[in-house]
Tab-separated table of C-alpha atoms in Angstrom:
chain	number	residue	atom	x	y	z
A	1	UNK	CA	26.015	69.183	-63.798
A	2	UNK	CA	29.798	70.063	-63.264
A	3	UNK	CA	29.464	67.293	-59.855
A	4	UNK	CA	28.133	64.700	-62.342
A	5	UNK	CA	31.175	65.349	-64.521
A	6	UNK	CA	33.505	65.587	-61.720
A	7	UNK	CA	32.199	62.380	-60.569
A	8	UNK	CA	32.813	60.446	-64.141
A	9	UNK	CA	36.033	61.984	-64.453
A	10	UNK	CA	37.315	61.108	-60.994
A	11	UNK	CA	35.701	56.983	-61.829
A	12	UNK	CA	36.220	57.011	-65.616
A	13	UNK	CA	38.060	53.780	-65.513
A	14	UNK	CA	35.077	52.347	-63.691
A	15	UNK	CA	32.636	53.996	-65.935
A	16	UNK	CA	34.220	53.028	-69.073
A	17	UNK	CA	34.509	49.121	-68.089
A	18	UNK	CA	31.079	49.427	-66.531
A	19	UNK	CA	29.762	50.935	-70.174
A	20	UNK	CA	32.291	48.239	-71.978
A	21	UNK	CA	30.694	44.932	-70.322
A	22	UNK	CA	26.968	46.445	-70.166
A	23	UNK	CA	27.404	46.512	-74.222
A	24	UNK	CA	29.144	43.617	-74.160
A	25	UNK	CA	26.419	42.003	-72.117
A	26	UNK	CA	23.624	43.702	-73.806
A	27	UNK	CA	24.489	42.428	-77.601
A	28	UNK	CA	25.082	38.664	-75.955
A	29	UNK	CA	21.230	38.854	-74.693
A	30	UNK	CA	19.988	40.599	-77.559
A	31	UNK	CA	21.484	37.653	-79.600
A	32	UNK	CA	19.803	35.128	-77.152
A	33	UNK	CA	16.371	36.824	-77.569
A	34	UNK	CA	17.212	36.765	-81.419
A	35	UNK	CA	16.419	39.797	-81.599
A	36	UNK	CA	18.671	40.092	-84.585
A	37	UNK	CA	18.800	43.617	-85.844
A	38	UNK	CA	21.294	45.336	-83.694
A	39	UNK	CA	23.683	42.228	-83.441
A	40	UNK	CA	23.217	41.329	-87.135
A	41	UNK	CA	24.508	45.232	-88.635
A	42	UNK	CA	27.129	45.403	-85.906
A	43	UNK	CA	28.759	41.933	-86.759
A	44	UNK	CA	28.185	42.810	-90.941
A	45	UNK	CA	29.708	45.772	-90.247
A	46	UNK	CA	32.992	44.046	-88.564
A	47	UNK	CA	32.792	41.423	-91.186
A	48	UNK	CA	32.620	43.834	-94.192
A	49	UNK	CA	35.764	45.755	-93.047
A	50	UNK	CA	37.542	42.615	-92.147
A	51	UNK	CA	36.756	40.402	-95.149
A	52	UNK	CA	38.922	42.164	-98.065
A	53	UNK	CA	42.188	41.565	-95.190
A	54	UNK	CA	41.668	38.061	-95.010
A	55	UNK	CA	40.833	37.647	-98.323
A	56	UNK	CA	43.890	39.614	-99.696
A	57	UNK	CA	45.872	37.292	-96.790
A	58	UNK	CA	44.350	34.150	-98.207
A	59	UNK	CA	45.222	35.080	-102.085
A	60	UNK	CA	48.695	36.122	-100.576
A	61	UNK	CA	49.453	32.928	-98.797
A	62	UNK	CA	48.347	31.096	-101.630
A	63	UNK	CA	50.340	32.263	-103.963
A	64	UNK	CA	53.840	32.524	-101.255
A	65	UNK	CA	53.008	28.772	-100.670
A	66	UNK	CA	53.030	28.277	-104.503
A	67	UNK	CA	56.322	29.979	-104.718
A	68	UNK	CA	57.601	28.181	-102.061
A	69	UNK	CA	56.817	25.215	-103.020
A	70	UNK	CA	58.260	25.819	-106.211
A	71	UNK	CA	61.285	26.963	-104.377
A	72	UNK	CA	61.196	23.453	-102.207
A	73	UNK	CA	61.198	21.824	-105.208
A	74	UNK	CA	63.494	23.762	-107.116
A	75	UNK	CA	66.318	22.966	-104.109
A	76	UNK	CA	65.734	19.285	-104.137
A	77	UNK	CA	66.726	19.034	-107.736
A	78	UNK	CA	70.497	17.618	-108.444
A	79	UNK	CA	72.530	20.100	-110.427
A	80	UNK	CA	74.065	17.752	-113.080
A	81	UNK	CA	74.563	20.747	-114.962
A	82	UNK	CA	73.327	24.286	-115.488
A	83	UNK	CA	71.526	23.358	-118.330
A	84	UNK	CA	69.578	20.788	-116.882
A	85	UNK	CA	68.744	22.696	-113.855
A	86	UNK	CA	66.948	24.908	-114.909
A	87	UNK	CA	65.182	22.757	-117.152
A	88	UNK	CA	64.604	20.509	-114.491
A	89	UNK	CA	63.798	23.933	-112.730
A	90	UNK	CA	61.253	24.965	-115.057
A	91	UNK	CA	59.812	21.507	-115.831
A	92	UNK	CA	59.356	21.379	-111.602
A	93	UNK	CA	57.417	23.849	-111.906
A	94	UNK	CA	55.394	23.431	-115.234
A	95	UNK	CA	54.669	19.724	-112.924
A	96	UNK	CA	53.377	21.958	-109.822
A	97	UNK	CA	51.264	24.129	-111.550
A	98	UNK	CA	49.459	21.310	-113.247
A	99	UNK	CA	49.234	18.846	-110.471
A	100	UNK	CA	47.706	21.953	-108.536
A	101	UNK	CA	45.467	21.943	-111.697
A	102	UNK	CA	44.949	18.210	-111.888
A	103	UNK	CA	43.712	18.383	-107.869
A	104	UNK	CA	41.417	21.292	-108.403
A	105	UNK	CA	39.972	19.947	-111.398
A	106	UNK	CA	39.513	16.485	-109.778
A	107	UNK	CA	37.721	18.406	-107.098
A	108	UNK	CA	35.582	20.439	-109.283
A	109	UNK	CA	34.420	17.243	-111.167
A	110	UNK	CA	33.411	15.758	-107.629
A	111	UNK	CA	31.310	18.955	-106.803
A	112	UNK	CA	29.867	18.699	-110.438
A	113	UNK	CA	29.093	15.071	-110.229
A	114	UNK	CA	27.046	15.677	-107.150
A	115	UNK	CA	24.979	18.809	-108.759
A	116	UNK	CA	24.586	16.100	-111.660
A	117	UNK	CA	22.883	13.438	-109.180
A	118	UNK	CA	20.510	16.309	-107.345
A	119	UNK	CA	19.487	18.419	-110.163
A	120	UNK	CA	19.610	21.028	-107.656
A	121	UNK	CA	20.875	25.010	-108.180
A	122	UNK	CA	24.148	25.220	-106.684
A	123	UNK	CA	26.797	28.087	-106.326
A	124	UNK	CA	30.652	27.055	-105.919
A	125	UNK	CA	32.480	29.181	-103.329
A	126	UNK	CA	36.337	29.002	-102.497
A	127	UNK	CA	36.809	28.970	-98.170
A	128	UNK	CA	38.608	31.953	-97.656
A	129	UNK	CA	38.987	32.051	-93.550
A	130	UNK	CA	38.808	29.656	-90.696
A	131	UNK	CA	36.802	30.629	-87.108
A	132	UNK	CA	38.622	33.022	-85.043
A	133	UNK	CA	38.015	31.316	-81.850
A	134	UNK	CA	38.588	27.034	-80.778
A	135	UNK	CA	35.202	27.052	-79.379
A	136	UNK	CA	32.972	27.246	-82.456
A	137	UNK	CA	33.344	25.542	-85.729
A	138	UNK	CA	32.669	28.100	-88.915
A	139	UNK	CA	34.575	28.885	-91.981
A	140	UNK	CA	34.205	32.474	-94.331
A	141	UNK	CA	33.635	32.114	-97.831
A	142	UNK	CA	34.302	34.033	-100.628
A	143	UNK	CA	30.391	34.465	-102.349
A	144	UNK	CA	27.855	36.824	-100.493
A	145	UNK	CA	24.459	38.354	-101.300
A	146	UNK	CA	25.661	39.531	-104.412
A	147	UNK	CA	26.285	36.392	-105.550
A	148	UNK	CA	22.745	35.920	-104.107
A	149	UNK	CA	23.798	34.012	-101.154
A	150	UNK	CA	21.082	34.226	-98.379
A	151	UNK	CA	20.693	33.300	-94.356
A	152	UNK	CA	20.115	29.237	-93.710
A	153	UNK	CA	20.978	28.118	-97.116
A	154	UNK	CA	22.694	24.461	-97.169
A	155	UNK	CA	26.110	24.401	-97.777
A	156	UNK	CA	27.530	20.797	-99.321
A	157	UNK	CA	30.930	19.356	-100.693
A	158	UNK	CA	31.113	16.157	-102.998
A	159	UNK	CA	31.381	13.580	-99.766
A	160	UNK	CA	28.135	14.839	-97.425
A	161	UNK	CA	26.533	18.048	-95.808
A	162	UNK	CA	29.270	20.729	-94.941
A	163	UNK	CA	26.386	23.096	-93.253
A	164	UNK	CA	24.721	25.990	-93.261
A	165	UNK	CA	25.079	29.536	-94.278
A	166	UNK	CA	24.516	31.846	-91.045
A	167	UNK	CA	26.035	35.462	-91.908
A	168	UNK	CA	26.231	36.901	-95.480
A	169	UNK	CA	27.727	40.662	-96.123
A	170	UNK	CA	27.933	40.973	-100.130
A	171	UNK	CA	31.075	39.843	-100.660
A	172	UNK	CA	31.202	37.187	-98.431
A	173	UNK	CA	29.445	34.729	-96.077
A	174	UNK	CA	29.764	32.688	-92.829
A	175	UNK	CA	29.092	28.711	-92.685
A	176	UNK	CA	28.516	27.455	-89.931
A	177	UNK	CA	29.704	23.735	-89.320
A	178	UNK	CA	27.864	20.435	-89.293
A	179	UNK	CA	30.232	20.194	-86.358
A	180	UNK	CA	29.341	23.664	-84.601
A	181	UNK	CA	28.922	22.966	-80.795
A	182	UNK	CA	25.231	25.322	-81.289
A	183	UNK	CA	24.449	23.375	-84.814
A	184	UNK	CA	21.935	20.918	-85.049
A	185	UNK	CA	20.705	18.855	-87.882
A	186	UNK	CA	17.803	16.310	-88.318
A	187	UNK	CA	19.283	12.987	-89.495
A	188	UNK	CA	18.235	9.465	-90.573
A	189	UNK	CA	19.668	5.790	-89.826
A	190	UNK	CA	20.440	4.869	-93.841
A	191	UNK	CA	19.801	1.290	-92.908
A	192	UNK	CA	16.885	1.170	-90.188
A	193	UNK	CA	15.675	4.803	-91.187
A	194	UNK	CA	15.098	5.315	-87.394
A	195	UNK	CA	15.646	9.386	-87.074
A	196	UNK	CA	17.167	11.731	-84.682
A	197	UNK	CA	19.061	15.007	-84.167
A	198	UNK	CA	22.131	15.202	-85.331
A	199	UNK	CA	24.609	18.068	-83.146
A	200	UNK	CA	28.119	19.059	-82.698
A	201	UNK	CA	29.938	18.621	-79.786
A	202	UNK	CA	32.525	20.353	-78.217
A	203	UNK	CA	34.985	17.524	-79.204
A	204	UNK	CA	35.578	16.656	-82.612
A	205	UNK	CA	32.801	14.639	-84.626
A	206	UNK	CA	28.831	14.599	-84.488
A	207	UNK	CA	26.384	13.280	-82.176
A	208	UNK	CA	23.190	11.749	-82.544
A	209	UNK	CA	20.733	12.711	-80.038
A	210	UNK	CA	17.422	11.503	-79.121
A	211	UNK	CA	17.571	8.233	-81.024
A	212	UNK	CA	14.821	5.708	-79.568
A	213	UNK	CA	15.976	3.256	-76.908
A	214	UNK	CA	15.273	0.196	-78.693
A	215	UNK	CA	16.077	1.299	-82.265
A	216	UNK	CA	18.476	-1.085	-83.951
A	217	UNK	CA	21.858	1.350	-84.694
A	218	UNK	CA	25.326	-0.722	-85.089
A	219	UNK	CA	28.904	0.507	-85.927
A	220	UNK	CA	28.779	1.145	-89.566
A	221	UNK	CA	25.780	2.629	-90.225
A	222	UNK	CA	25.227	5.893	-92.809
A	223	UNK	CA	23.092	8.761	-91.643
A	224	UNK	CA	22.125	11.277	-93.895
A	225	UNK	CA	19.739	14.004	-93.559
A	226	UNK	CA	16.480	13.905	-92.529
A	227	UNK	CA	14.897	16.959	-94.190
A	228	UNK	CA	12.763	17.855	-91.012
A	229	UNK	CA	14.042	21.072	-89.839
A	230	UNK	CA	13.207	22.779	-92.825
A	231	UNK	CA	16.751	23.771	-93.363
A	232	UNK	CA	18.501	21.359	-95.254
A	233	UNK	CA	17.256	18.513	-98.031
A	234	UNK	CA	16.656	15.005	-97.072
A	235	UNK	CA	19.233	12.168	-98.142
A	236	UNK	CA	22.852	14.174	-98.263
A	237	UNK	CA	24.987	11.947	-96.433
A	238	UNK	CA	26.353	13.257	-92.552
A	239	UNK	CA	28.341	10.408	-91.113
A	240	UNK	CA	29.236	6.639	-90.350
A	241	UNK	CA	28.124	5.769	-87.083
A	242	UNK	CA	31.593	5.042	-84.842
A	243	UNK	CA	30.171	4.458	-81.146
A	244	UNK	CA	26.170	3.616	-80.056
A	245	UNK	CA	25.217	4.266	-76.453
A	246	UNK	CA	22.722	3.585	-74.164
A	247	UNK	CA	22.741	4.351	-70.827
A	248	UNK	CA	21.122	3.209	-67.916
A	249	UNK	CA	17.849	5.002	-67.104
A	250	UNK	CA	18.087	7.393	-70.016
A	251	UNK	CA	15.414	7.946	-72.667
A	252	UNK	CA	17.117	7.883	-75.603
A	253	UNK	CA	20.234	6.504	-76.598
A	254	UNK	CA	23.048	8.348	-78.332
A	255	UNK	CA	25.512	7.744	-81.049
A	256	UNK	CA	28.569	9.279	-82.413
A	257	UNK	CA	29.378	9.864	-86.400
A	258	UNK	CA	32.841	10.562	-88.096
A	259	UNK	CA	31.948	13.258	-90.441
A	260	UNK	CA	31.471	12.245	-94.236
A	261	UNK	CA	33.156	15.761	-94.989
A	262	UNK	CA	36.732	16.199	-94.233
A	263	UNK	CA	35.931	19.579	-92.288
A	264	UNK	CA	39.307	20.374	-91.374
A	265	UNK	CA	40.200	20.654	-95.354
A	266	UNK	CA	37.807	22.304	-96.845
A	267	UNK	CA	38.968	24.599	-99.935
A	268	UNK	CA	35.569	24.726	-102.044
A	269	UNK	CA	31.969	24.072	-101.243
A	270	UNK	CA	29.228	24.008	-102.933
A	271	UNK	CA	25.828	26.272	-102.012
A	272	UNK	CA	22.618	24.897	-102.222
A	273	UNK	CA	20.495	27.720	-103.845
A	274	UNK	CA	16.935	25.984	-104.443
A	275	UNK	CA	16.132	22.919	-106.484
A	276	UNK	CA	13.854	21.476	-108.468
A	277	UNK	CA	14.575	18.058	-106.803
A	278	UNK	CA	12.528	15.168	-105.747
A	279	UNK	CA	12.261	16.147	-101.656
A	280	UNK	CA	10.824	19.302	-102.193
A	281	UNK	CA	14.044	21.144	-101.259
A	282	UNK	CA	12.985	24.700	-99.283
A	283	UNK	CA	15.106	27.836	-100.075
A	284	UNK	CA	15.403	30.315	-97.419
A	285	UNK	CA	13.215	28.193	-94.581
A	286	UNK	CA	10.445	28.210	-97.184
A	287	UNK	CA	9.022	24.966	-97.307
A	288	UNK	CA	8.348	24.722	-101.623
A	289	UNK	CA	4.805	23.112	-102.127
B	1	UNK	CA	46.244	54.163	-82.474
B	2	UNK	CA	47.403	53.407	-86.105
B	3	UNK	CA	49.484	50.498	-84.926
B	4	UNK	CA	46.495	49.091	-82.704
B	5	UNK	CA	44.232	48.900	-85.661
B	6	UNK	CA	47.468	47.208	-87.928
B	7	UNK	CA	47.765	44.810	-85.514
B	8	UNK	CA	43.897	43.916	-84.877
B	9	UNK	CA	43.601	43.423	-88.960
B	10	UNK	CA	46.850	41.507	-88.851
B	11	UNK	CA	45.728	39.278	-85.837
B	12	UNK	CA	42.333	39.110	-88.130
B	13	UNK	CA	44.548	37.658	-90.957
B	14	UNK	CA	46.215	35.247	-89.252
B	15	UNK	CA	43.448	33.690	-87.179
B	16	UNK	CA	41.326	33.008	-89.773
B	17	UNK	CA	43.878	32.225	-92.409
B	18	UNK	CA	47.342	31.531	-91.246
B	19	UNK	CA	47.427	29.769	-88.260
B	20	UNK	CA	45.419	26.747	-89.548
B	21	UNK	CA	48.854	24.856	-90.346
B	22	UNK	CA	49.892	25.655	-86.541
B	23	UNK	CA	46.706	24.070	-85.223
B	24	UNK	CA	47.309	21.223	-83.363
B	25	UNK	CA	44.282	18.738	-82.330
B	26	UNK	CA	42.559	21.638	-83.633
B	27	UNK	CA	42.949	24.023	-81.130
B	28	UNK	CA	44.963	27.094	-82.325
B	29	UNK	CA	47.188	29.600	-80.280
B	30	UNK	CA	44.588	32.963	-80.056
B	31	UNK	CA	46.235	36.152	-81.195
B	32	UNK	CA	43.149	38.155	-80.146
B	33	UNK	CA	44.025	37.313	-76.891
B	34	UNK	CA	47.665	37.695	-77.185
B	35	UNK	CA	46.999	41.234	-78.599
B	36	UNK	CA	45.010	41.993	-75.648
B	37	UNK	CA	47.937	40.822	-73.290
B	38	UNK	CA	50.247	42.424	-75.090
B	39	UNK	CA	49.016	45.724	-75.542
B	40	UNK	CA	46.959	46.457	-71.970
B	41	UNK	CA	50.360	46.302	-69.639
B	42	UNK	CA	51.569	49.520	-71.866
B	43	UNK	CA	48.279	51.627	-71.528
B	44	UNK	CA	46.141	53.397	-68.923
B	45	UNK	CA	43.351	50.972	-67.646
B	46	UNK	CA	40.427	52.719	-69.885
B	47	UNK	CA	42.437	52.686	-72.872
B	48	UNK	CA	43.218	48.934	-72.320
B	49	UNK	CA	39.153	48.373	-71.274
B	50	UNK	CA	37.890	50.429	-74.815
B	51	UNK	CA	40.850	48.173	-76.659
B	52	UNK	CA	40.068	45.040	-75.225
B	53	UNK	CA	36.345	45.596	-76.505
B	54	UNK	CA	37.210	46.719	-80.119
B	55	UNK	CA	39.555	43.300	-80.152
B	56	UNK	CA	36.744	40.999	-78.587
B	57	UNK	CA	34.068	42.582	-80.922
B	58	UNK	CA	36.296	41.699	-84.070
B	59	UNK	CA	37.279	38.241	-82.464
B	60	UNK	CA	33.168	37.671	-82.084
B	61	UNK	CA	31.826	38.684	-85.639
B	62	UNK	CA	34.893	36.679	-87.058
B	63	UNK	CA	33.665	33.587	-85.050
B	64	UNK	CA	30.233	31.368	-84.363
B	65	UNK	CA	29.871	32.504	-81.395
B	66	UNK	CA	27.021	35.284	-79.854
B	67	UNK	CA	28.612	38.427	-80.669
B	68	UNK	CA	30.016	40.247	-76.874
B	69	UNK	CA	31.171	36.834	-75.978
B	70	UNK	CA	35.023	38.088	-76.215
B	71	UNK	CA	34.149	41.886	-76.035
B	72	UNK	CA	33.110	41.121	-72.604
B	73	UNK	CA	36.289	38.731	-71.729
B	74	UNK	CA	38.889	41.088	-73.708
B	75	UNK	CA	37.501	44.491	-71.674
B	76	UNK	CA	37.659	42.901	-68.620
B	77	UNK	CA	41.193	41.628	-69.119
B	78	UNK	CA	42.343	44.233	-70.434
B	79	UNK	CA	41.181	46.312	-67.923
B	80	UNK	CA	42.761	44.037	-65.458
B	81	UNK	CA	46.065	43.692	-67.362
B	82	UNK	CA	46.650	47.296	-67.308
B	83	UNK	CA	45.824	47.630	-63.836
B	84	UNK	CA	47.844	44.890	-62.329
B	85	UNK	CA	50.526	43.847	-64.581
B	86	UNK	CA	53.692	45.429	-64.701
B	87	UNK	CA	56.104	42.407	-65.166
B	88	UNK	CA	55.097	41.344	-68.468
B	89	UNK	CA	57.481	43.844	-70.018
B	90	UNK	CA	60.268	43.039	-67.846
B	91	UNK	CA	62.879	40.661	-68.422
B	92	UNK	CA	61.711	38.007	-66.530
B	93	UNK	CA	60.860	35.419	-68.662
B	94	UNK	CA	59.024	33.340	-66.325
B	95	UNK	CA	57.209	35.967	-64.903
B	96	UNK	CA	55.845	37.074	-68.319
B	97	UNK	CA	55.212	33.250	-69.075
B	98	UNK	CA	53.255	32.925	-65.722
B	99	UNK	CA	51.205	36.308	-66.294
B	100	UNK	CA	50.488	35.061	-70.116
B	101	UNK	CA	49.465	31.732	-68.913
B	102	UNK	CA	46.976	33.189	-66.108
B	103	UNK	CA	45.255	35.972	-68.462
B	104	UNK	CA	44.705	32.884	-71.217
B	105	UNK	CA	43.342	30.791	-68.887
B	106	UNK	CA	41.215	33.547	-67.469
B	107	UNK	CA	40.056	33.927	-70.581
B	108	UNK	CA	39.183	30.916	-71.043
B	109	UNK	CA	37.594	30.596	-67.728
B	110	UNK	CA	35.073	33.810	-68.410
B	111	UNK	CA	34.202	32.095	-71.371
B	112	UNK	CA	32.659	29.349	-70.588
B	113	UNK	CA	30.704	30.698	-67.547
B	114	UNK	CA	29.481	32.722	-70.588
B	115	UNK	CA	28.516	30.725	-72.509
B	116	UNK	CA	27.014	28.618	-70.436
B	117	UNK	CA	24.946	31.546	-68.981
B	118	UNK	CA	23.715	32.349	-72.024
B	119	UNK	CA	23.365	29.320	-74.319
B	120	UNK	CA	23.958	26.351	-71.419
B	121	UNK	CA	26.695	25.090	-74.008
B	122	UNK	CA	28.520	22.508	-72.537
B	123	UNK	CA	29.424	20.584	-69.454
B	124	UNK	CA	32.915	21.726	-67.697
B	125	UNK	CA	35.045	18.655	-68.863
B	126	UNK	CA	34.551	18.848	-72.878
B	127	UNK	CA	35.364	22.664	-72.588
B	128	UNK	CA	38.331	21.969	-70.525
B	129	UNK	CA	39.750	20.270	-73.547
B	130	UNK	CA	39.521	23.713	-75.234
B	131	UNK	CA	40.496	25.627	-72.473
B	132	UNK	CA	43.550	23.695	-71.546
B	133	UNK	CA	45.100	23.531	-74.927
B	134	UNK	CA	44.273	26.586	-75.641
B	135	UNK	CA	45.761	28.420	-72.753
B	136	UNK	CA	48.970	26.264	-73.236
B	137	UNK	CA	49.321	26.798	-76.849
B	138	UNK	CA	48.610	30.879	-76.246
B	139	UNK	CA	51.278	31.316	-73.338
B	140	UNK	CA	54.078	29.265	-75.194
B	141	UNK	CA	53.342	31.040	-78.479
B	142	UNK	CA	53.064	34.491	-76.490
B	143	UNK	CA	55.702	34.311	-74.680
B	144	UNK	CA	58.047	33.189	-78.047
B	145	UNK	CA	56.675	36.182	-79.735
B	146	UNK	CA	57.784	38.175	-76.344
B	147	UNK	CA	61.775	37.090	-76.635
B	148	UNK	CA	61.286	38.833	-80.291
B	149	UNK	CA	62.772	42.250	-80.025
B	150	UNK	CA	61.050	43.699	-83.251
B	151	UNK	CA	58.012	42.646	-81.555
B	152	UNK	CA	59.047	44.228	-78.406
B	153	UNK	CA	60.142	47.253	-79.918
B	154	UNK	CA	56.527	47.407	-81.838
B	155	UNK	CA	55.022	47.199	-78.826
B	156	UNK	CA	57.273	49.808	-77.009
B	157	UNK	CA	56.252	52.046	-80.365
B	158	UNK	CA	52.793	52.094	-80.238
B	159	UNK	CA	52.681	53.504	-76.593
């Protein structure tokens, strides 16, 4: 027994980076053979001790930027007199606080006008964090299962499909992106209804895979969902088609979509909780009858 | 120990929500990574091997990606960092700018293989233009924060 500890404490750097990338490794194939349990508490874990930072950082830096702002404006004002000033001063920022109002609002009545047109249950959620890394494409938000937020539930804004819900702790929850290199959607040609799979790519902006060879797709074209996949609702707009390709000996040809969403300025999204709605909407991966 | 776990929530913080404004084409510097540079020169190779796997394991549940992605990049690194680098803390600017440039692109490098190991992600020259950028956009950023002497004496502290 005392060799054996001799031995680890004469290699303990060894042993310790041998035991760090074996755990490492092990939770990276135990996420690949979805077996889910282990990875799933150890990254709610992280996430639940992490989330109140970055949301105390977001409601921070919202409110610094406010100030700021306010400050900006405050310094751009001419000082005719003291008077005026701080008239101007406090009008400035009366005007701020409203136009900040005025935006929100005009983005609230977007997300309402498109619960209005689906007559489906949705939950609003403010973005609160951004992906840690450049290679993956997800943002945190500030509703989780207490707010009764569950795995693989849609995730929209007022222009087109934002994505899907793929973590949720219960004060929070991770989206993945439409434009997540490892996210895939099924999609349909608006105008020819020819269907494929829609992905993202490493690059910015969608593809569409597996489209047949022959099928009739031109620069311009809307794709919206498919609603095979079982995941998200048929008919909530994806993309305009920018680029059709075909190459030479392939099976399929392949397009590429601008996103309908503005991805990159997302502030408030709206959860798709279950609906009542004409496609037969699933909740949870459950098809409805 | 206390300023380790500061600076992992801080680097937390700003990942996900302050450095969105910095982002250029997207691609953001990585203050995981720059923690893991930062901190490994100053410590004994296990210490820098346990740290680099608490950062990468934060870094992973924050992100998309299969959790151990970045636990297994950040121990090796960091493991490697302490081992081999002692010039990062010198003042030779280039040579910390070289050093900072190699360990991001390493990285970046173990990465991919990665992930395409384990998910056959991508093909080399789409994940270039995440590695490239990135690694540039790390190094310059890391070795700004570097000619900081708060940040230097921080990092002098917490050893």
């Amino acid at each position: 027994m005392s060799i054996l500890w001799r031995l680890l404490a004469k290699y303990r750097r060894a042993v310790i980076l041998a035991v760090a990338l074996v755990m490492a490794f092990l939770l990276m194939t135990l996420q690949v053979r979805h077996d889910r349990a282990v990875v799933s508490f150890t990254r709610q874990a992280v996430l639940f001790l992490m989330t109140p930072v970055i949301k105390v950082t977001a409601v921070t830096v919202g409110s610094v930027s406010r100030v700021w702002g306010d400050y900006v404006d405050l310094r751009n004002l001419r000082e005719e007199s003291l008077r005026l000033t701080r008239e101007a001063a406090v009008l400035q920022r009366r005007i701020s606080h409203l136009e900040e109002q005025a935006l929100e609002t005009q983005r609230l009545q977007g997300l309402l006008v498109m619960r209005e047109i689906s007559r489906a249950e949705f939950l609003a959620a403010r973005v609160v964090g951004k992906d840690s890394t450049n290679w993956f494409k997800t943002v945190l938000i500030d509703r989780g299962s207490l707010a009764g937020i569950r795995r693989n539930l849609p995730v929209v804004a007022p222009d087109g499909l934002v994505g899907r819900v793929v973590e949720v702790t219960p004060t929070a929850a991770k989206v993945q992106l439409i434009t997540d290199p490892v996210s895939a959607a099924g999609g349909l040609i608006q105008r020819t209804r020819v269907t494929g799979i829609v992905s993202g790519s490493l690059g910015a902006g969608l593809k569409v895979r597996y489209l047949p060879l022959m099928a009739d797709i031109v620069i311009g074209d809307e794709v919206v969902t498919s609603g095979m996949g079982g995941v998200f609702p048929k008919g909530i707009p994806l993309g305009r088609v920018i680029a059709a390709e075909r190459r030479s000996g392939a099976l399929f040809q392949e397009a590429t979509l601008a996103p309908k969403v503005d991805l990159s300025r997302l502030e408030e999204v709206l959860i798709l909780m279950g609906t009542e709605s004409r496609d037969g909407f699933e909740t949870g991966g459950v098809r409805q009858p | 120990m206390r300023v380790f776990l500061l600076s992992l929530l801080a680097c937390a913080a700003a990942q996900t929500v302050l450095l969105d404004p910095l982002s250029v084409g997207g691609v953001r510097p990585d203050c995981f990574l720059l923690l893991v540079l930062c901190s490994s020169p100053r410590v004994r190779p296990e210490l820098a091997t346990i740290q680099g796997f608490c950062i990468g394991l934060c870094q992973d549940a924050l992100s998309g990606g299969p959790l151990g992605l970045k636990a297994f990049t950040y121990s090796l690194l960091g493991f490697l960092t302490a081992l081999l680098s002692h010039d990062l803390f010198t003042d030779k600017p280039l040579a910390q700018f070289w050093l900072l440039l190699v360990g991001a692109a390493s990285a970046g490098a173990l990465s991919f293989l990665l992930l395409s190991f384990f998910m056959g992600l991508a093909p080399l020259l789409p994940a270039l233009w995440v590695i490239v950028p990135e690694t540039l956009y790390t190094a310059v950023v890391g070795f700004l924060l570097l000619r900081l002497p708060w940040v230097r004496a921080t990092l002098a502290r917490a050893t």
